[in-house]
GROMACS .gro file of C-alpha atoms in nm:
model
   85
    1MET     CA    1  -0.801 -12.749 -13.785
    2THR     CA    2  -0.816 -13.119 -13.845
    3ASP     CA    3  -1.090 -13.282 -14.047
    4GLN     CA    4  -1.189 -13.468 -13.731
    5ARG     CA    5  -1.237 -13.143 -13.537
    6LEU     CA    6  -1.434 -12.992 -13.825
    7GLU     CA    7  -1.656 -13.300 -13.829
    8GLU     CA    8  -1.708 -13.271 -13.453
    9LEU     CA    9  -1.823 -12.911 -13.493
   10ARG     CA   10  -2.056 -13.008 -13.776
   11GLN     CA   11  -2.206 -13.291 -13.572
   12ARG     CA   12  -2.256 -13.064 -13.269
   13TRP     CA   13  -2.435 -12.811 -13.486
   14GLU     CA   14  -2.652 -13.075 -13.653
   15ALA     CA   15  -2.743 -13.222 -13.313
   16ASP     CA   16  -2.847 -12.879 -13.186
   17PRO     CA   17  -2.924 -12.639 -13.473
   18GLY     CA   18  -3.005 -12.367 -13.221
   19SER     CA   19  -2.653 -12.381 -13.081
   20ARG     CA   20  -2.422 -12.091 -13.148
   21VAL     CA   21  -2.150 -12.335 -13.252
   22PHE     CA   22  -2.262 -12.253 -13.607
   23LEU     CA   23  -2.041 -11.943 -13.605
   24GLN     CA   24  -1.731 -12.142 -13.514
   25LEU     CA   25  -1.811 -12.402 -13.779
   26ALA     CA   26  -1.866 -12.135 -14.043
   27GLU     CA   27  -1.542 -11.956 -13.953
   28GLU     CA   28  -1.350 -12.281 -13.993
   29TYR     CA   29  -1.508 -12.343 -14.332
   30ARG     CA   30  -1.416 -11.987 -14.434
   31ARG     CA   31  -1.054 -12.030 -14.320
   32LEU     CA   32  -1.034 -12.346 -14.529
   33GLY     CA   33  -1.159 -12.156 -14.834
   34ARG     CA   34  -1.494 -12.336 -14.826
   35LYS     CA   35  -1.692 -12.014 -14.843
   36ASP     CA   36  -2.011 -12.160 -14.990
   37GLU     CA   37  -2.033 -12.402 -14.699
   38ALA     CA   38  -1.959 -12.120 -14.455
   39ILE     CA   39  -2.236 -11.908 -14.607
   40HIS     CA   40  -2.481 -12.197 -14.589
   41VAL     CA   41  -2.406 -12.258 -14.220
   42LEU     CA   42  -2.427 -11.886 -14.139
   43GLU     CA   43  -2.758 -11.841 -14.318
   44GLN     CA   44  -2.903 -12.145 -14.142
   45GLY     CA   45  -2.776 -12.026 -13.804
   46LEU     CA   46  -2.904 -11.673 -13.859
   47GLU     CA   47  -3.252 -11.807 -13.928
   48ARG     CA   48  -3.256 -11.924 -13.566
   49SER     CA   49  -3.050 -11.638 -13.422
   50PRO     CA   50  -3.126 -11.335 -13.641
   51ASN     CA   51  -2.977 -11.087 -13.394
   52HIS     CA   52  -2.637 -11.257 -13.376
   53LEU     CA   53  -2.428 -10.966 -13.506
   54SER     CA   54  -2.097 -11.154 -13.506
   55ALA     CA   55  -2.252 -11.410 -13.738
   56LYS     CA   56  -2.380 -11.132 -13.964
   57VAL     CA   57  -2.030 -10.983 -13.979
   58ALA     CA   58  -1.892 -11.326 -14.067
   59LEU     CA   59  -2.153 -11.361 -14.342
   60GLY     CA   60  -2.059 -11.019 -14.477
   61ARG     CA   61  -1.693 -11.117 -14.473
   62CYS     CA   62  -1.767 -11.434 -14.670
   63ARG     CA   63  -1.970 -11.240 -14.925
   64LEU     CA   64  -1.690 -10.983 -14.954
   65GLU     CA   65  -1.428 -11.254 -15.005
   66LYS     CA   66  -1.647 -11.401 -15.281
   67GLN     CA   67  -1.654 -11.053 -15.439
   68GLU     CA   68  -2.028 -11.025 -15.380
   69TYR     CA   69  -1.986 -10.660 -15.293
   70GLY     CA   70  -2.350 -10.551 -15.300
   71SER     CA   71  -2.458 -10.831 -15.072
   72ALA     CA   72  -2.165 -10.771 -14.837
   73ALA     CA   73  -2.237 -10.398 -14.820
   74GLY     CA   74  -2.602 -10.461 -14.735
   75ILE     CA   75  -2.506 -10.697 -14.455
   76PHE     CA   76  -2.249 -10.456 -14.310
   77GLU     CA   77  -2.496 -10.167 -14.330
   78GLU     CA   78  -2.751 -10.372 -14.136
   79VAL     CA   79  -2.492 -10.449 -13.868
   80LEU     CA   80  -2.400 -10.081 -13.838
   81GLU     CA   81  -2.766  -9.982 -13.809
   82ARG     CA   82  -2.813 -10.227 -13.522
   83ASP     CA   83  -2.488 -10.143 -13.345
   84PRO     CA   84  -2.311  -9.829 -13.466
   85THR     CA   85  -2.027  -9.864 -13.215
   0.00000   0.00000   0.00000
């Protein structure tokens, strides 16, 4: 992803914080190794969309990749409780 595209996603999210584009932005940050930024975006997005399970999984993945195992486990357990499939 180009810096320009990343900036476009960021601007779209900032213009409409309720938009679900936050997940795409966070995933791009994660792919670029910018996990702290990804976590920040995911946490902000989940404040507005707390039932967005894909975003919770992405947050758990970021925490896992940062070796924050307890936090990741808690997030994944919550996802499984909400949707055990």
